[in-house]
Amino acid sequence: MSLIIAGERSGVGKTTVTLTLLASLSRRGVKVQSFKVGPDYIDPMFHQYVTGRPCRNLDAVLTSESYIQKCFQRHSQECEYTLVEGVMGLFDGVGNSWNTTENGNHQMDFASTAHVARLLDSPVILVIDCSRLSGSVAAIAHGYCSLDQRVKIAGLVLNRVGSDRHLSLLKNSLKTLNLPILGVLRRQDNITIPDRHLGLVPTGELPELDDVIHRLADLGDHCFDWEKLLPLLQVTEILSSDVPNFQINEPHRHRESGEIKENQKSKIKIAVARDQAFNFYYQDNLDLLENLGAELIFWSPLKDTQLPKDIQGMYFGGGFPEVFAQELAANIKVIQEVKTAILSGIPTIAECGGLMYLCENIIDFENQSWTMVGILPTSAQMDKKLTLGYRRAVVLENSFLLNAGTNIYGHEFHRSHVITNPQKSLFDTYRYDCEENTGFEGWNLPNIPNVHASYVHQHWGESIEIPQRFLQECLKFSAVQKPSGNEFPRGNASYQ
């Protein structure tokens, strides 16, 4: 049992409603586990800020239907209450073609909030933006309730209600549906979270966020029907034998040379860039690395004066390096250390913002150029065009992470592009739901084969071989390179 917050479309206030519920619950001192449908990074940051617990993504494209169920069941059992924030409109799924599910069924709303609701057998609260509605609200609610009887609409939240008279009109219209109104949120001019070119501004850049969350909690204490909501939010305890085994393939089972061994006692040290410029990471990916034997050392390319000591691998996630390009460029010592480490052969994963950081320059929205690491012989330039969507990426040649011919599934979400395309691309990419080609992508550098640089974000939940291979390469690197402190010798020694 969990409650899913869905919208009749994008922009109706799902995140506001979700944060209001989470803030009010957290104020009560209870443990709350939140989830987010889809590939989003920023909304989960806000969830975690409120609850103090990592939010988990539920995405059938990036993982699988069974993974969603296992992930949800595992993490929901650790808390008293659970809440799932949906994505887009309730039935908005992938593409306009039929998709085949794991049990052989065909559906149009694959990876939608409705799809997840069916997988979890969870009730849905439908958030309706009432700012330009009165009597028509009943038609909207009726349509969403009747389209798919397998999706259980537990009630409505009426958002952006203007006045008592407006609320009266809405309630009168909804009387014939016998559908509970579980919350009413008035128009809130004093509670806003700023946004920019890729969505909300992340939590780390909002010094007044505590005050916003406090006001949301005050709002939540009074605008919801908690007597009806709490039973829906409460976790139903299940026997441990009924919880699917979520243990990832035994990480230390390999005995072959260069692989992670059972007697590997010391942790594999991975430097993970995490600050205001780099903060797009799926928590499950970080957990996988740790479960497979990694020690994650979080550091800041913005503020730190050197790389962490004795590292064996580097991981640069996505984020907003374009916003902090001037500060990144000013940290010359760290840029030089990162470049020296990569040239020495240290295995490095760079996704989206990480790819931009490894370029020669970032050219921002004001057309100013800022010097970056310079491993990729190109510049990343910001523009107004948004590249967005799920991708099926076909690996073109063997790399240290992937074998040629492999299909991987990921997600692109960026407003930059590389000025010069690579001589050898990593992927040939397609839209997830059809054979429409979206071009060559990613960098496969023959002279620096220890770098995986791509705009495609990946969730490793159903692709454990990727973090396994990454850590195996980190072990190979450390076996042949024994740098003292942060001094990385030049030359690709681990591949000589």
Short mmCIF file of C-alpha atoms in Angstrom, two decimals:
data_model
loop_
_atom_site.label_atom_id
_atom_site.label_comp_id
_atom_site.label_asym_id
_atom_site.label_seq_id
_atom_site.Cartn_x
_atom_site.Cartn_y
_atom_site.Cartn_z
CA MET A 1 0.00 0.00 0.00
CA SER A 2 1.19 3.47 -0.89
CA LEU A 3 -0.35 6.63 -2.22
CA ILE A 4 0.55 7.90 -5.67
CA ILE A 5 0.26 11.61 -6.44
CA ALA A 6 -0.76 11.97 -10.08
CA GLY A 7 -1.69 14.94 -12.22
CA GLU A 8 -4.19 15.36 -15.00
CA ARG A 9 -1.30 16.87 -16.94
CA SER A 10 2.13 18.40 -16.40
CA GLY A 11 2.29 21.62 -14.43
CA VAL A 12 -0.75 21.06 -12.20
CA GLY A 13 1.27 21.12 -8.97
CA LYS A 14 2.17 17.47 -8.29
CA THR A 15 5.52 18.40 -6.77
CA THR A 16 3.99 21.10 -4.57
CA VAL A 17 1.32 18.69 -3.31
CA THR A 18 3.92 15.96 -2.75
CA LEU A 19 6.29 18.25 -0.83
CA THR A 20 3.40 19.59 1.22
CA LEU A 21 2.42 16.07 2.24
CA LEU A 22 6.02 15.06 2.95
CA ALA A 23 6.71 18.21 4.96
CA SER A 24 3.64 17.74 7.12
CA LEU A 25 4.40 14.05 7.70
CA SER A 26 8.06 14.73 8.52
CA ARG A 27 7.03 17.37 11.05
CA ARG A 28 5.13 14.61 12.88
CA GLY A 29 8.42 12.78 13.37
CA VAL A 30 7.50 9.70 11.34
CA LYS A 31 9.71 7.86 8.85
CA VAL A 32 8.61 8.49 5.27
CA GLN A 33 9.99 6.86 2.13
CA SER A 34 9.33 8.71 -1.11
CA PHE A 35 9.56 7.55 -4.70
CA LYS A 36 9.50 9.37 -8.03
CA VAL A 37 8.12 7.95 -11.27
CA GLY A 38 10.40 8.55 -14.24
CA PRO A 39 14.02 9.61 -14.80
CA ASP A 40 13.89 12.88 -12.85
CA TYR A 41 16.85 13.94 -10.69
CA ILE A 42 15.76 17.28 -9.23
CA ASP A 43 12.38 16.43 -7.66
CA PRO A 44 14.00 13.56 -5.70
CA MET A 45 16.50 16.10 -4.26
CA PHE A 46 13.58 17.98 -2.72
CA HIS A 47 12.02 14.77 -1.43
CA GLN A 48 15.28 13.84 0.28
CA TYR A 49 15.72 17.32 1.71
CA VAL A 50 12.33 17.04 3.42
CA THR A 51 12.39 13.40 4.55
CA GLY A 52 16.10 12.92 5.18
CA ARG A 53 15.94 9.69 3.15
CA PRO A 54 17.08 9.14 -0.47
CA CYS A 55 14.18 9.17 -2.90
CA ARG A 56 14.06 6.19 -5.28
CA ASN A 57 13.23 6.42 -9.00
CA LEU A 58 10.65 4.02 -10.43
CA ASP A 59 11.22 3.83 -14.19
CA ALA A 60 10.15 0.91 -16.35
CA VAL A 61 12.26 2.04 -19.31
CA LEU A 62 15.53 2.50 -17.46
CA THR A 63 15.01 -0.63 -15.34
CA SER A 64 12.04 -3.04 -15.59
CA GLU A 65 8.61 -3.75 -14.18
CA SER A 66 9.96 -6.34 -11.75
CA TYR A 67 12.73 -3.98 -10.61
CA ILE A 68 10.12 -1.33 -9.79
CA GLN A 69 8.22 -3.80 -7.60
CA LYS A 70 11.33 -5.07 -5.85
CA CYS A 71 12.74 -1.59 -5.26
CA PHE A 72 9.45 -0.35 -3.87
CA GLN A 73 8.89 -3.33 -1.60
CA ARG A 74 12.40 -3.27 -0.23
CA HIS A 75 12.55 0.41 0.67
CA SER A 76 8.92 0.84 1.76
CA GLN A 77 9.41 -1.78 4.47
CA GLU A 78 11.96 0.47 6.17
CA CYS A 79 9.40 3.22 6.95
CA GLU A 80 5.98 3.88 8.40
CA TYR A 81 4.61 5.79 5.42
CA THR A 82 5.33 5.86 1.70
CA LEU A 83 4.47 8.33 -1.03
CA VAL A 84 5.05 8.20 -4.79
CA GLU A 85 5.16 11.31 -6.98
CA GLY A 86 4.03 10.64 -10.53
CA VAL A 87 5.29 12.02 -13.81
CA MET A 88 3.46 14.24 -16.33
CA GLY A 89 -0.23 13.35 -16.67
CA LEU A 90 -1.56 10.12 -15.15
CA PHE A 91 -1.66 8.18 -18.43
CA ASP A 92 1.23 9.89 -20.22
CA GLY A 93 3.63 7.10 -21.15
CA VAL A 94 6.31 6.44 -23.70
CA GLY A 95 5.62 7.37 -27.31
CA ASN A 96 2.62 6.65 -29.46
CA SER A 97 3.10 2.95 -30.15
CA TRP A 98 2.20 -0.19 -28.24
CA ASN A 99 4.76 -1.53 -25.81
CA THR A 100 5.04 -5.11 -24.59
CA THR A 101 5.25 -5.60 -20.84
CA GLU A 102 7.11 -8.40 -19.07
CA ASN A 103 3.96 -10.50 -18.88
CA GLY A 104 3.27 -10.13 -22.59
CA ASN A 105 0.52 -7.53 -22.35
CA HIS A 106 0.43 -4.55 -24.69
CA GLN A 107 -0.23 -1.03 -23.49
CA MET A 108 -0.03 2.56 -24.63
CA ASP A 109 0.88 4.08 -21.25
CA PHE A 110 4.12 2.19 -20.62
CA ALA A 111 6.28 3.88 -17.95
CA SER A 112 3.44 6.24 -17.01
CA THR A 113 2.18 6.94 -13.51
CA ALA A 114 -0.81 4.71 -14.27
CA HIS A 115 1.54 1.89 -15.25
CA VAL A 116 3.39 2.16 -11.93
CA ALA A 117 0.09 2.35 -10.04
CA ARG A 118 -0.97 -0.96 -11.58
CA LEU A 119 2.40 -2.56 -10.88
CA LEU A 120 2.26 -1.54 -7.22
CA ASP A 121 -1.52 -1.99 -6.88
CA SER A 122 -1.56 1.43 -5.20
CA PRO A 123 -4.35 4.01 -5.01
CA VAL A 124 -3.97 7.33 -6.78
CA ILE A 125 -4.77 10.87 -5.74
CA LEU A 126 -5.49 13.00 -8.80
CA VAL A 127 -4.29 16.61 -8.61
CA ILE A 128 -6.38 18.98 -10.70
CA ASP A 129 -5.36 22.55 -11.48
CA CYS A 130 -8.61 24.43 -10.85
CA SER A 131 -7.32 27.91 -11.64
CA ARG A 132 -9.35 28.06 -14.87
CA LEU A 133 -12.12 25.59 -14.01
CA SER A 134 -15.43 25.43 -12.25
CA GLY A 135 -18.16 23.03 -13.43
CA SER A 136 -15.88 21.30 -15.94
CA VAL A 137 -13.85 19.78 -13.12
CA ALA A 138 -16.38 16.92 -12.91
CA ALA A 139 -15.85 15.96 -16.55
CA ILE A 140 -12.09 15.82 -16.04
CA ALA A 141 -12.37 13.73 -12.88
CA HIS A 142 -14.94 11.39 -14.43
CA GLY A 143 -12.77 10.80 -17.48
CA TYR A 144 -9.69 9.93 -15.45
CA CYS A 145 -11.66 7.61 -13.17
CA SER A 146 -13.36 5.71 -15.98
CA LEU A 147 -10.58 5.34 -18.56
CA ASP A 148 -8.85 2.41 -16.85
CA GLN A 149 -10.75 0.64 -14.07
CA ARG A 150 -7.51 -1.04 -12.93
CA VAL A 151 -6.24 2.33 -11.73
CA LYS A 152 -7.92 3.11 -8.41
CA ILE A 153 -8.56 6.84 -7.95
CA ALA A 154 -8.85 7.26 -4.17
CA GLY A 155 -9.72 10.93 -4.31
CA LEU A 156 -8.88 14.39 -5.58
CA VAL A 157 -6.70 17.29 -4.56
CA LEU A 158 -8.04 20.57 -5.86
CA ASN A 159 -5.10 22.91 -6.44
CA ARG A 160 -4.98 26.66 -7.05
CA VAL A 161 -8.50 27.30 -5.78
CA GLY A 162 -9.20 31.01 -5.88
CA SER A 163 -11.94 31.71 -3.32
CA ASP A 164 -14.67 30.20 -1.17
CA ARG A 165 -17.15 30.80 -4.00
CA HIS A 166 -14.81 29.05 -6.44
CA LEU A 167 -14.49 26.09 -4.07
CA SER A 168 -18.25 25.88 -3.70
CA LEU A 169 -18.70 25.67 -7.48
CA LEU A 170 -16.09 22.92 -7.72
CA LYS A 171 -17.62 20.88 -4.91
CA ASN A 172 -21.13 21.17 -6.32
CA SER A 173 -19.93 19.95 -9.69
CA LEU A 174 -18.19 16.93 -8.15
CA LYS A 175 -21.09 15.79 -5.96
CA THR A 176 -22.49 13.37 -8.54
CA LEU A 177 -19.18 11.47 -8.79
CA ASN A 178 -19.08 10.45 -5.13
CA LEU A 179 -15.32 10.98 -5.23
CA PRO A 180 -13.63 12.19 -2.02
CA ILE A 181 -11.92 15.56 -2.01
CA LEU A 182 -8.82 14.78 0.05
CA GLY A 183 -7.18 18.16 -0.16
CA VAL A 184 -7.75 21.76 -1.19
CA LEU A 185 -4.83 24.09 -1.85
CA ARG A 186 -5.55 27.77 -2.39
CA ARG A 187 -3.48 29.89 -4.72
CA GLN A 188 -0.15 30.43 -2.97
CA ASP A 189 1.75 33.49 -4.05
CA ASN A 190 4.13 33.34 -1.08
CA ILE A 191 5.36 29.75 -1.58
CA THR A 192 7.46 29.45 -4.71
CA ILE A 193 10.50 27.41 -5.73
CA PRO A 194 12.46 29.07 -8.55
CA ASP A 195 13.19 27.24 -11.76
CA ARG A 196 15.48 27.58 -14.77
CA HIS A 197 16.31 25.88 -18.07
CA LEU A 198 16.15 22.24 -16.84
CA GLY A 199 13.44 22.56 -14.19
CA LEU A 200 13.53 23.53 -10.51
CA VAL A 201 16.70 25.06 -9.09
CA PRO A 202 18.33 22.27 -7.02
CA THR A 203 18.14 22.31 -3.24
CA GLY A 204 21.82 23.14 -2.75
CA GLU A 205 21.31 26.55 -4.35
CA LEU A 206 18.32 27.66 -2.25
CA PRO A 207 19.42 29.25 1.05
CA GLU A 208 15.80 30.00 2.02
CA LEU A 209 14.54 26.47 1.37
CA ASP A 210 14.04 25.69 5.07
CA ASP A 211 11.57 28.56 5.31
CA VAL A 212 9.71 27.31 2.22
CA ILE A 213 9.47 23.78 3.62
CA HIS A 214 8.23 25.18 6.95
CA ARG A 215 5.45 27.07 5.17
CA LEU A 216 4.55 23.98 3.15
CA ALA A 217 4.29 21.97 6.37
CA ASP A 218 1.97 24.64 7.84
CA LEU A 219 -0.11 24.44 4.69
CA GLY A 220 -0.18 20.66 4.74
CA ASP A 221 -1.33 20.51 8.35
CA HIS A 222 -4.59 22.20 7.41
CA CYS A 223 -5.36 21.60 3.73
CA PHE A 224 -5.62 17.79 3.68
CA ASP A 225 -8.14 15.33 5.08
CA TRP A 226 -5.58 13.44 7.17
CA GLU A 227 -8.14 11.07 8.65
CA LYS A 228 -8.66 9.59 5.19
CA LEU A 229 -5.11 10.06 3.94
CA LEU A 230 -3.07 8.41 6.68
CA PRO A 231 -4.49 4.88 6.18
CA LEU A 232 -3.63 5.16 2.47
CA LEU A 233 -0.09 6.30 3.19
CA GLN A 234 0.66 3.75 5.88
CA VAL A 235 2.96 0.87 4.97
CA THR A 236 1.38 -2.55 5.24
CA GLU A 237 3.81 -4.87 6.99
CA ILE A 238 4.51 -8.05 5.04
CA LEU A 239 6.37 -11.15 6.08
CA SER A 240 10.07 -11.08 5.27
CA SER A 241 9.59 -14.27 3.25
CA ASP A 242 7.19 -12.35 0.99
CA VAL A 243 9.69 -9.60 0.20
CA PRO A 244 11.44 -10.38 -3.10
CA ASN A 245 15.16 -10.95 -2.73
CA PHE A 246 16.67 -7.63 -3.72
CA GLN A 247 20.23 -8.65 -3.06
CA ILE A 248 22.27 -7.74 -6.07
CA ASN A 249 24.33 -10.51 -7.63
CA GLU A 250 26.98 -11.44 -5.10
CA PRO A 251 29.58 -8.74 -5.71
CA HIS A 252 32.64 -10.67 -4.57
CA ARG A 253 32.00 -13.97 -6.26
CA HIS A 254 34.54 -13.60 -9.13
CA ARG A 255 37.94 -15.24 -8.85
CA GLU A 256 39.37 -14.51 -12.29
CA SER A 257 42.40 -12.25 -12.59
CA GLY A 258 41.49 -8.57 -12.55
CA GLU A 259 37.98 -9.13 -11.21
CA ILE A 260 36.60 -8.37 -7.77
CA LYS A 261 37.68 -11.24 -5.55
CA GLU A 262 36.15 -12.75 -2.44
CA ASN A 263 39.19 -11.85 -0.39
CA GLN A 264 39.22 -8.25 -1.60
CA LYS A 265 39.38 -6.62 1.82
CA SER A 266 40.11 -3.00 0.98
CA LYS A 267 37.41 -0.90 -0.60
CA ILE A 268 37.83 0.42 -4.15
CA LYS A 269 38.05 4.20 -3.78
CA ILE A 270 35.89 6.09 -6.26
CA ALA A 271 35.90 9.89 -6.36
CA VAL A 272 32.31 11.02 -6.99
CA ALA A 273 31.93 14.68 -7.94
CA ARG A 274 29.03 16.06 -5.92
CA ASP A 275 28.40 19.76 -5.43
CA GLN A 276 26.24 22.49 -6.96
CA ALA A 277 27.66 21.80 -10.43
CA PHE A 278 27.40 17.97 -10.34
CA ASN A 279 24.48 16.44 -8.49
CA PHE A 280 22.48 14.25 -10.88
CA TYR A 281 22.89 10.72 -9.52
CA TYR A 282 20.45 7.87 -9.06
CA GLN A 283 20.74 6.70 -5.47
CA ASP A 284 20.44 3.09 -6.65
CA ASN A 285 23.59 3.54 -8.77
CA LEU A 286 25.55 4.78 -5.78
CA ASP A 287 24.20 1.92 -3.67
CA LEU A 288 25.22 -0.58 -6.33
CA LEU A 289 28.80 0.68 -6.35
CA GLU A 290 28.99 0.41 -2.57
CA ASN A 291 27.41 -3.06 -2.56
CA LEU A 292 29.97 -4.15 -5.13
CA GLY A 293 32.88 -3.08 -2.95
CA ALA A 294 33.40 0.64 -3.61
CA GLU A 295 34.12 3.35 -1.12
CA LEU A 296 32.50 6.50 -2.50
CA ILE A 297 34.49 9.62 -1.74
CA PHE A 298 32.37 12.69 -2.48
CA TRP A 299 34.28 15.80 -3.45
CA SER A 300 33.74 19.17 -5.13
CA PRO A 301 35.36 20.22 -8.42
CA LEU A 302 34.08 23.69 -7.51
CA LYS A 303 35.55 24.16 -4.05
CA ASP A 304 38.14 21.47 -3.30
CA THR A 305 41.76 22.30 -3.93
CA GLN A 306 42.78 18.77 -4.93
CA LEU A 307 41.44 15.36 -5.86
CA PRO A 308 40.84 12.90 -3.02
CA LYS A 309 43.92 10.82 -2.25
CA ASP A 310 44.61 7.29 -3.50
CA ILE A 311 41.52 7.03 -5.69
CA GLN A 312 41.12 4.24 -8.24
CA GLY A 313 38.24 5.64 -10.32
CA MET A 314 36.25 8.82 -10.97
CA TYR A 315 32.53 9.39 -11.52
CA PHE A 316 31.18 12.72 -12.82
CA GLY A 317 27.39 12.86 -12.91
CA GLY A 318 25.14 15.39 -14.56
CA GLY A 319 24.14 18.75 -13.18
CA PHE A 320 24.68 22.39 -14.06
CA PRO A 321 28.35 22.94 -14.93
CA GLU A 322 27.24 25.67 -17.35
CA VAL A 323 25.85 27.72 -14.45
CA PHE A 324 29.12 27.40 -12.52
CA ALA A 325 31.49 27.38 -15.49
CA GLN A 326 33.42 30.44 -14.31
CA GLU A 327 34.08 28.92 -10.88
CA LEU A 328 35.00 25.55 -12.36
CA ALA A 329 37.43 27.18 -14.77
CA ALA A 330 39.00 29.18 -11.94
CA ASN A 331 39.88 25.99 -10.04
CA ILE A 332 42.89 25.42 -12.29
CA LYS A 333 44.76 23.08 -9.95
CA VAL A 334 41.86 20.63 -9.77
CA ILE A 335 41.32 20.77 -13.54
CA GLN A 336 44.98 19.87 -14.06
CA GLU A 337 44.79 17.03 -11.54
CA VAL A 338 41.68 15.57 -13.17
CA LYS A 339 43.34 15.69 -16.59
CA THR A 340 46.56 14.13 -15.28
CA ALA A 341 44.60 11.38 -13.53
CA ILE A 342 42.65 10.52 -16.69
CA LEU A 343 45.80 10.52 -18.84
CA SER A 344 47.38 8.16 -16.32
CA GLY A 345 44.61 5.66 -17.11
CA ILE A 346 42.21 6.02 -14.18
CA PRO A 347 38.76 4.66 -15.21
CA THR A 348 36.34 7.58 -15.50
CA ILE A 349 32.59 7.80 -16.08
CA ALA A 350 31.28 11.20 -17.20
CA GLU A 351 27.55 11.61 -17.83
CA CYS A 352 26.03 14.72 -19.45
CA GLY A 353 27.36 17.52 -17.21
CA GLY A 354 30.38 15.34 -16.56
CA LEU A 355 30.96 15.09 -20.31
CA MET A 356 30.79 18.88 -20.56
CA TYR A 357 33.41 19.20 -17.81
CA LEU A 358 35.81 16.95 -19.74
CA CYS A 359 35.52 19.12 -22.87
CA GLU A 360 38.06 21.79 -23.76
CA ASN A 361 35.57 24.57 -23.05
CA ILE A 362 32.02 25.27 -21.94
CA ILE A 363 30.38 28.11 -23.85
CA ASP A 364 27.57 29.48 -21.69
CA PHE A 365 24.25 31.13 -22.59
CA GLU A 366 26.01 34.52 -22.82
CA ASN A 367 28.43 33.01 -25.36
CA GLN A 368 31.36 33.28 -22.94
CA SER A 369 33.91 30.48 -23.14
CA TRP A 370 35.37 28.86 -20.03
CA THR A 371 38.32 26.47 -20.03
CA MET A 372 37.61 22.96 -18.77
CA VAL A 373 39.62 19.72 -18.47
CA GLY A 374 40.33 19.26 -22.18
CA ILE A 375 40.21 15.47 -22.44
CA LEU A 376 37.51 15.58 -25.14
CA PRO A 377 38.72 17.54 -28.20
CA THR A 378 35.59 19.68 -28.46
CA SER A 379 33.59 22.39 -26.71
CA ALA A 380 30.14 22.11 -25.14
CA GLN A 381 27.93 25.03 -26.17
CA MET A 382 24.65 25.99 -24.53
CA ASP A 383 21.65 26.78 -26.71
CA LYS A 384 17.87 27.09 -26.45
CA LYS A 385 17.12 23.69 -27.95
CA LEU A 386 16.17 21.04 -25.41
CA THR A 387 17.29 17.49 -26.14
CA LEU A 388 14.90 15.25 -24.24
CA GLY A 389 13.79 11.63 -24.30
CA TYR A 390 14.48 7.99 -23.64
CA ARG A 391 17.10 6.38 -25.83
CA ARG A 392 17.99 2.94 -27.04
CA ALA A 393 21.73 3.19 -27.57
CA VAL A 394 23.61 0.56 -29.58
CA VAL A 395 27.27 0.22 -28.60
CA LEU A 396 29.41 0.62 -31.74
CA GLU A 397 32.76 -0.71 -30.48
CA ASN A 398 34.06 -2.43 -27.39
CA SER A 399 34.78 -0.10 -24.49
CA PHE A 400 35.98 -0.70 -20.96
CA LEU A 401 32.33 -0.71 -19.82
CA LEU A 402 30.36 -2.12 -22.76
CA ASN A 403 30.64 -4.69 -25.52
CA ALA A 404 29.99 -3.85 -29.17
CA GLY A 405 26.43 -4.58 -30.26
CA THR A 406 24.97 -4.22 -26.77
CA ASN A 407 21.71 -2.28 -26.41
CA ILE A 408 21.56 -0.01 -23.39
CA TYR A 409 18.61 2.15 -22.37
CA GLY A 410 19.00 5.64 -21.02
CA HIS A 411 17.64 9.17 -20.97
CA GLU A 412 18.83 12.48 -22.42
CA PHE A 413 17.94 15.85 -20.92
CA HIS A 414 20.20 18.78 -21.81
CA ARG A 415 20.43 22.15 -23.55
CA SER A 416 24.01 21.88 -24.71
CA HIS A 417 25.68 20.24 -27.67
CA VAL A 418 29.27 19.46 -28.62
CA ILE A 419 30.61 21.65 -31.40
CA THR A 420 32.82 18.92 -32.90
CA ASN A 421 31.58 15.37 -33.18
CA PRO A 422 33.94 12.56 -32.22
CA GLN A 423 35.82 10.62 -34.88
CA LYS A 424 34.59 7.46 -33.17
CA SER A 425 31.27 7.59 -31.38
CA LEU A 426 30.32 5.39 -28.49
CA PHE A 427 26.66 4.87 -29.45
CA ASP A 428 24.24 4.88 -32.34
CA THR A 429 21.05 6.11 -30.67
CA TYR A 430 17.35 5.63 -31.35
CA ARG A 431 14.15 6.73 -29.75
CA TYR A 432 13.14 4.14 -27.20
CA ASP A 433 9.70 3.38 -28.63
CA CYS A 434 10.46 3.24 -32.35
CA GLU A 435 13.28 2.95 -34.89
CA GLU A 436 13.72 6.69 -35.37
CA ASN A 437 17.46 7.34 -35.32
CA THR A 438 18.62 10.18 -33.06
CA GLY A 439 22.24 10.17 -34.17
CA PHE A 440 25.68 9.11 -33.03
CA GLU A 441 26.55 9.97 -29.44
CA GLY A 442 29.26 9.59 -26.82
CA TRP A 443 33.03 9.52 -27.06
CA ASN A 444 35.17 6.50 -27.76
CA LEU A 445 38.76 7.77 -27.58
CA PRO A 446 41.26 5.20 -28.92
CA ASN A 447 44.18 6.90 -27.17
CA ILE A 448 42.26 7.25 -23.86
CA PRO A 449 40.15 4.10 -23.60
CA ASN A 450 39.56 4.53 -19.86
CA VAL A 451 36.92 7.26 -20.37
CA HIS A 452 33.18 6.73 -20.76
CA ALA A 453 31.71 10.12 -21.73
CA SER A 454 28.10 10.39 -22.88
CA TYR A 455 25.01 12.58 -22.67
CA VAL A 456 22.93 9.45 -21.99
CA HIS A 457 22.03 9.01 -18.31
CA GLN A 458 21.84 5.37 -17.22
CA HIS A 459 20.23 3.61 -14.28
CA TRP A 460 22.21 0.44 -13.50
CA GLY A 461 19.46 -1.40 -11.64
CA GLU A 462 19.06 -4.01 -14.38
CA SER A 463 22.57 -3.59 -15.78
CA ILE A 464 24.79 -4.61 -12.89
CA GLU A 465 27.52 -5.69 -15.28
CA ILE A 466 28.30 -2.00 -15.95
CA PRO A 467 29.30 -1.05 -12.38
CA GLN A 468 30.98 -4.46 -12.02
CA ARG A 469 33.15 -3.81 -15.07
CA PHE A 470 33.87 -0.29 -13.89
CA LEU A 471 35.17 -1.53 -10.54
CA GLN A 472 37.12 -4.35 -12.18
CA GLU A 473 38.92 -1.77 -14.33
CA CYS A 474 39.57 0.31 -11.22
CA LEU A 475 41.26 -2.71 -9.65
CA LYS A 476 43.38 -3.23 -12.76
CA PHE A 477 44.40 0.41 -12.67
CA SER A 478 45.44 0.28 -9.02
CA ALA A 479 47.35 -2.98 -9.59
CA VAL A 480 49.72 -1.36 -12.08
CA GLN A 481 49.62 2.27 -10.89
CA LYS A 482 50.67 3.02 -7.36
CA PRO A 483 50.60 6.81 -7.26
CA SER A 484 51.78 8.57 -4.15
CA GLY A 485 49.03 10.80 -2.87
CA ASN A 486 47.58 12.69 -5.82
CA GLU A 487 50.57 12.37 -8.13
CA PHE A 488 49.40 10.48 -11.19
CA PRO A 489 52.16 9.61 -13.69
CA ARG A 490 51.41 10.49 -17.26
CA GLY A 491 50.75 7.84 -19.84
CA ASN A 492 48.05 5.24 -20.05
CA ALA A 493 49.97 2.76 -17.91
CA SER A 494 47.05 0.49 -17.04
CA TYR A 495 46.56 -0.29 -20.72
CA GLN A 496 50.21 -0.67 -21.72
#
